[in-house]
Tab-separated table of C-alpha atoms in Angstrom:
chain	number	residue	atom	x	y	z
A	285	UNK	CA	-40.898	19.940	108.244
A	286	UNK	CA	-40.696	22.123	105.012
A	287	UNK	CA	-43.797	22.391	102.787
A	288	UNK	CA	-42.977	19.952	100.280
A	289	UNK	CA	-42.745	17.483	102.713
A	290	UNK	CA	-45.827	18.041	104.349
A	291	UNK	CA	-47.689	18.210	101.219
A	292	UNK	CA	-46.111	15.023	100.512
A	293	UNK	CA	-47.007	13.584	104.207
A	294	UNK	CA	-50.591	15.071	103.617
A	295	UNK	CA	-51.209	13.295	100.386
A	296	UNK	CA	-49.952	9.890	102.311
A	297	UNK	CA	-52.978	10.649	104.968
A	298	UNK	CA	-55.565	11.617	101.837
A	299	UNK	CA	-54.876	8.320	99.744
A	300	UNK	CA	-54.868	5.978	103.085
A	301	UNK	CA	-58.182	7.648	104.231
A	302	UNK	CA	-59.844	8.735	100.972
A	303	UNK	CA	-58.956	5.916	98.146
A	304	UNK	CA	-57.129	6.636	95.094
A	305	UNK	CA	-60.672	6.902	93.623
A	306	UNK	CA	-61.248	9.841	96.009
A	307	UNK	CA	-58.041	12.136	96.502
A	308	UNK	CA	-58.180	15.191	94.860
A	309	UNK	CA	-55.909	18.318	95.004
A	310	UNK	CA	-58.362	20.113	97.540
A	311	UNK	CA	-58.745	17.615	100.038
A	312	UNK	CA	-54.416	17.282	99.438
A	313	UNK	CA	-54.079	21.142	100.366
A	314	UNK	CA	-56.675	21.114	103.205
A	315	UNK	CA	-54.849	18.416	105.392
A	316	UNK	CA	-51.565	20.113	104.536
A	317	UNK	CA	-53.162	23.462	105.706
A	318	UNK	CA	-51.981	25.022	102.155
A	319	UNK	CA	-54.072	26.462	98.981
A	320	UNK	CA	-54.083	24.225	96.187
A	321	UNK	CA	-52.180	27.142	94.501
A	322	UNK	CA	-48.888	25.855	96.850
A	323	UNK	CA	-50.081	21.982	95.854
A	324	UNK	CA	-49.648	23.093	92.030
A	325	UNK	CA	-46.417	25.618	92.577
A	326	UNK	CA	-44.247	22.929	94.341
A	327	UNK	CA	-45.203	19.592	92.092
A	328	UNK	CA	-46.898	20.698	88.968
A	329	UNK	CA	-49.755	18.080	89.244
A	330	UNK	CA	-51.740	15.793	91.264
A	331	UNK	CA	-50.445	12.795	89.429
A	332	UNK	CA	-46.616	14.198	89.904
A	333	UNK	CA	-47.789	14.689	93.219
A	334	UNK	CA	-49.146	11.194	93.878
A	335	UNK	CA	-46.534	9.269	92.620
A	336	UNK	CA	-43.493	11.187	95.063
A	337	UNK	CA	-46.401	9.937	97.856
A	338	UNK	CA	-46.214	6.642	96.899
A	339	UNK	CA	-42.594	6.069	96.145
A	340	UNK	CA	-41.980	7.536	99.492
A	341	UNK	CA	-44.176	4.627	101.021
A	342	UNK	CA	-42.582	2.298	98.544
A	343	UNK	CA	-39.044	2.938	100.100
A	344	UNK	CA	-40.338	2.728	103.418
A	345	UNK	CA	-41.405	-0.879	102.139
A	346	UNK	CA	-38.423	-2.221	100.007
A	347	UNK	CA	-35.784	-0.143	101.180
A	348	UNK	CA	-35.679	-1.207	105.040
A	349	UNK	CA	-36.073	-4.755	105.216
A	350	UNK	CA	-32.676	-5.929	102.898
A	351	UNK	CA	-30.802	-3.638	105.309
A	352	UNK	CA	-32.901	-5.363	107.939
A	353	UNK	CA	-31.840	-8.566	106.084
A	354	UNK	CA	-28.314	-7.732	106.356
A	355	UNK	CA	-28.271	-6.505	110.274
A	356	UNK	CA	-29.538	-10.161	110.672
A	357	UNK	CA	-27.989	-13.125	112.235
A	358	UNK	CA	-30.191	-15.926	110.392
A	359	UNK	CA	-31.737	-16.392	106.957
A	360	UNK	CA	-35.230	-17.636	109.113
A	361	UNK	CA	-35.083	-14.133	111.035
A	362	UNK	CA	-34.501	-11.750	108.397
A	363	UNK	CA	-37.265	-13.625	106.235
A	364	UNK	CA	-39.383	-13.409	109.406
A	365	UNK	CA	-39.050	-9.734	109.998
A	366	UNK	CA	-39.407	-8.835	106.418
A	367	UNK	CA	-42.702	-10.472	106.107
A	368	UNK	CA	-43.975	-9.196	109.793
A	369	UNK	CA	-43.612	-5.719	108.644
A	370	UNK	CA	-44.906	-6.313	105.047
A	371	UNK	CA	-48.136	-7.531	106.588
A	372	UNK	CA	-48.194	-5.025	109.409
A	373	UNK	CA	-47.722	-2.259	107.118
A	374	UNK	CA	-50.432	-3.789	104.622
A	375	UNK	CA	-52.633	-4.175	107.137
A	376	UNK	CA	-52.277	-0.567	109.183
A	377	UNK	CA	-51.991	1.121	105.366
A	378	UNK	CA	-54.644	-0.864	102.967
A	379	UNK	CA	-55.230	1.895	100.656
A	380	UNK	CA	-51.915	2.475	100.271
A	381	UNK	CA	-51.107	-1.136	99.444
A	382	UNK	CA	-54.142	-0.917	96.941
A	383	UNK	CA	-52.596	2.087	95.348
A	384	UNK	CA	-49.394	0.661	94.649
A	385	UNK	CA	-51.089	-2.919	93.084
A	386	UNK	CA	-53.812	-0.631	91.417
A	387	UNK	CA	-52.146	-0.863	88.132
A	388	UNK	CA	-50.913	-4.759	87.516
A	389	UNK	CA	-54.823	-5.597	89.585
A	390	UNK	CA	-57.048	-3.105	87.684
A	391	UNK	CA	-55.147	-2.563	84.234
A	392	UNK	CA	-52.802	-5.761	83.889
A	393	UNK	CA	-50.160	-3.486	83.718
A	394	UNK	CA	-46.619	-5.017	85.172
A	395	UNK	CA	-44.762	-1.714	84.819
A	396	UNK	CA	-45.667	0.136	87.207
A	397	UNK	CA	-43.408	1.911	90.160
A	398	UNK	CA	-44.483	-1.336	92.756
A	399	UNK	CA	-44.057	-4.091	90.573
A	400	UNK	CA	-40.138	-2.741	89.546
A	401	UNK	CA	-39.532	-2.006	93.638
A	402	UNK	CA	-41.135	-5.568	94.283
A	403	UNK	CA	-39.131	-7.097	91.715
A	404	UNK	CA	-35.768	-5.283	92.248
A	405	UNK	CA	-36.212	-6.321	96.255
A	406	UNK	CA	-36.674	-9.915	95.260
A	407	UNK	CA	-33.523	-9.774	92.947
A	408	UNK	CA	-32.025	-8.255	95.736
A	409	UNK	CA	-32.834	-10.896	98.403
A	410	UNK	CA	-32.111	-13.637	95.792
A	411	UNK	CA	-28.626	-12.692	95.712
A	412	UNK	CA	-27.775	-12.392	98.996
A	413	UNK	CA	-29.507	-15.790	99.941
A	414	UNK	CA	-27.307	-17.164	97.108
A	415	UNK	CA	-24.491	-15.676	98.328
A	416	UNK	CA	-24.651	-16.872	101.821
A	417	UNK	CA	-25.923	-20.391	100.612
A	418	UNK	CA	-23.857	-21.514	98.216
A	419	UNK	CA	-25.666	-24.948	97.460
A	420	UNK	CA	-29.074	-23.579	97.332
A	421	UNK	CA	-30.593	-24.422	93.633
A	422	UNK	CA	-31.507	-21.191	91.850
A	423	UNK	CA	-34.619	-22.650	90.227
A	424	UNK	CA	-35.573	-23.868	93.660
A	425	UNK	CA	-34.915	-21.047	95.579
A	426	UNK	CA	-36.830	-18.624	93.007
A	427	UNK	CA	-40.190	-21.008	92.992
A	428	UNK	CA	-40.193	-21.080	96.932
A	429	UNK	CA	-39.293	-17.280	97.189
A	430	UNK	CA	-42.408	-17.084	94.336
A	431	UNK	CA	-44.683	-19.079	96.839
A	432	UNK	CA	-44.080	-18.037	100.090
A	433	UNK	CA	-44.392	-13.973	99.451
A	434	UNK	CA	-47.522	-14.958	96.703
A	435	UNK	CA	-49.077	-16.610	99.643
A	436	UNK	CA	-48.383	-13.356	102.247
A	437	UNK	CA	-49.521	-11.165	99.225
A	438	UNK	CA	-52.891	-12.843	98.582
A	439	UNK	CA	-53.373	-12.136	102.235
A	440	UNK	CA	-52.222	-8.405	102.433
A	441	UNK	CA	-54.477	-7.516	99.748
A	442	UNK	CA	-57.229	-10.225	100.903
A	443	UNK	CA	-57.292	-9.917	104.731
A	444	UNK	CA	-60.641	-11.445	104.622
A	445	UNK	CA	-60.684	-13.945	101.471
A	446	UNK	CA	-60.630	-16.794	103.291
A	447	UNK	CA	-62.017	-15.517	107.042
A	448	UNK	CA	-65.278	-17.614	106.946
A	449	UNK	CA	-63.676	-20.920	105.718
A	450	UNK	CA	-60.543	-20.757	108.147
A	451	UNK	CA	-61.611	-18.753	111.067
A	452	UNK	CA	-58.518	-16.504	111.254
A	453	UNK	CA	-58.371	-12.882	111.372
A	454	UNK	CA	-55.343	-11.197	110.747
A	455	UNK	CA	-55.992	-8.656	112.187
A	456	UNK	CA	-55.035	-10.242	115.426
A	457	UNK	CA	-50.793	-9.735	115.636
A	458	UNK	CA	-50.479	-13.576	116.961
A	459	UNK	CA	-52.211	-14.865	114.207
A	460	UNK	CA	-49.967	-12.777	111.514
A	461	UNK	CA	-47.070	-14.198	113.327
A	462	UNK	CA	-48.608	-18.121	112.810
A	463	UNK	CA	-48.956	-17.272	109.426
A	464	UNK	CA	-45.513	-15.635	108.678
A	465	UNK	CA	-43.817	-18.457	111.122
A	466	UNK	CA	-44.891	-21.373	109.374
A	467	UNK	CA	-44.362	-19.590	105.723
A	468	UNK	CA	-40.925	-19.176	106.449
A	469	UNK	CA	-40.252	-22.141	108.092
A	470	UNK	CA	-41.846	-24.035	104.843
A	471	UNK	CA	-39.440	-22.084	102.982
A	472	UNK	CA	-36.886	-22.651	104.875
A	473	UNK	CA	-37.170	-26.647	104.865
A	474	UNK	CA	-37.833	-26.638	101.299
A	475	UNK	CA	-34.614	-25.299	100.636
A	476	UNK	CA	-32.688	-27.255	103.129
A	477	UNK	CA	-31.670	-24.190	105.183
A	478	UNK	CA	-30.755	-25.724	107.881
């Protein structure tokens, strides 16, 4: 691995361990095994540097699943896997997923790097749903889309929200796959998918 891409790696490990509130250009060079002279040489700044981090994660996140989508044999699968790994990810990478909903959370601010990936993917996945169901109702098929990954992303960034009053942790894998399971399968009724 060349140094960029450690540094890069390294500031990954920093922001999931540390916070955003925490990471500083230090603690960035000392997991790398670097001098924060290399940190500044190679990206300029900590912000430069943070935001390569985070739209590396942020392909990892939108990138895979519509080619996932594609290698599929059913609408239910694809939506299945796609929302399995979203909530795995969220759930093994929480600061992470903070970071990238920092912005539109914190600062009402819609434009950041996340928010464009998030809503690019969904244009994305609306067209190729479309395309392979021909009768689907756009208006229909955008609200249900809306609900069903609003419902998973209350939960990614929530894990815990609603612990006490429903007694599920997910945590657990076989209760992320309940969840995910009967989201998709709402959606997929809704829509007449079958």
């Amino acid at each position: 691995m060349d140094i960029k891409e450690n540094i890069i790696n390294s500031t990954i490990e920093v922001i999931e361990a540390e916070g955003m509130n925490k990471v500083t250009t230090r603690k960035i060079a000392a997991k790398a095994g670097v001098n924060v002279a290399a940190v500044n040489y190679y990206f300029g700044s900590q912000k430069k540097l943070i935001q390569l981090a985070l739209d590396k994660t942020l392909d990892n996140a939108f990138k895979d699943p519509i080619e996932e989508f594609n290698a599929k044999s059913t609408l239910e699968e694809a939506l299945t896997k796609i929302l399995l790994e979203w909530f795995d990810g969220s759930l093994n990478y929480p600061n992470i997923t903070k970071a990238h909903f920092f912005e539109p959370f914190v600062n009402n601010n819609y434009k950041s790097a996340a928010v464009k990936r998030l809503n690019l993917f969904f244009t994305k996945l609306h067209k190729l749903i479309i395309d392979n169901y021909p009768g689907i109702e756009n208006k229909q098929l955008k609200l249900t889309l809306t609900q069903i990954f609003g419902a998973l992303f209350n939960v990614i960034l929530f894990p815990g929200l609603m612990k006490t009053y429903s007694g599920v942790d997910y945590y657990i894998e076989e209760n992320r796959k309940e969840f995910v399971i009967s989201l998709v399968s709402k959606f997929i009724s809704k829509n007449r998918l079958k």
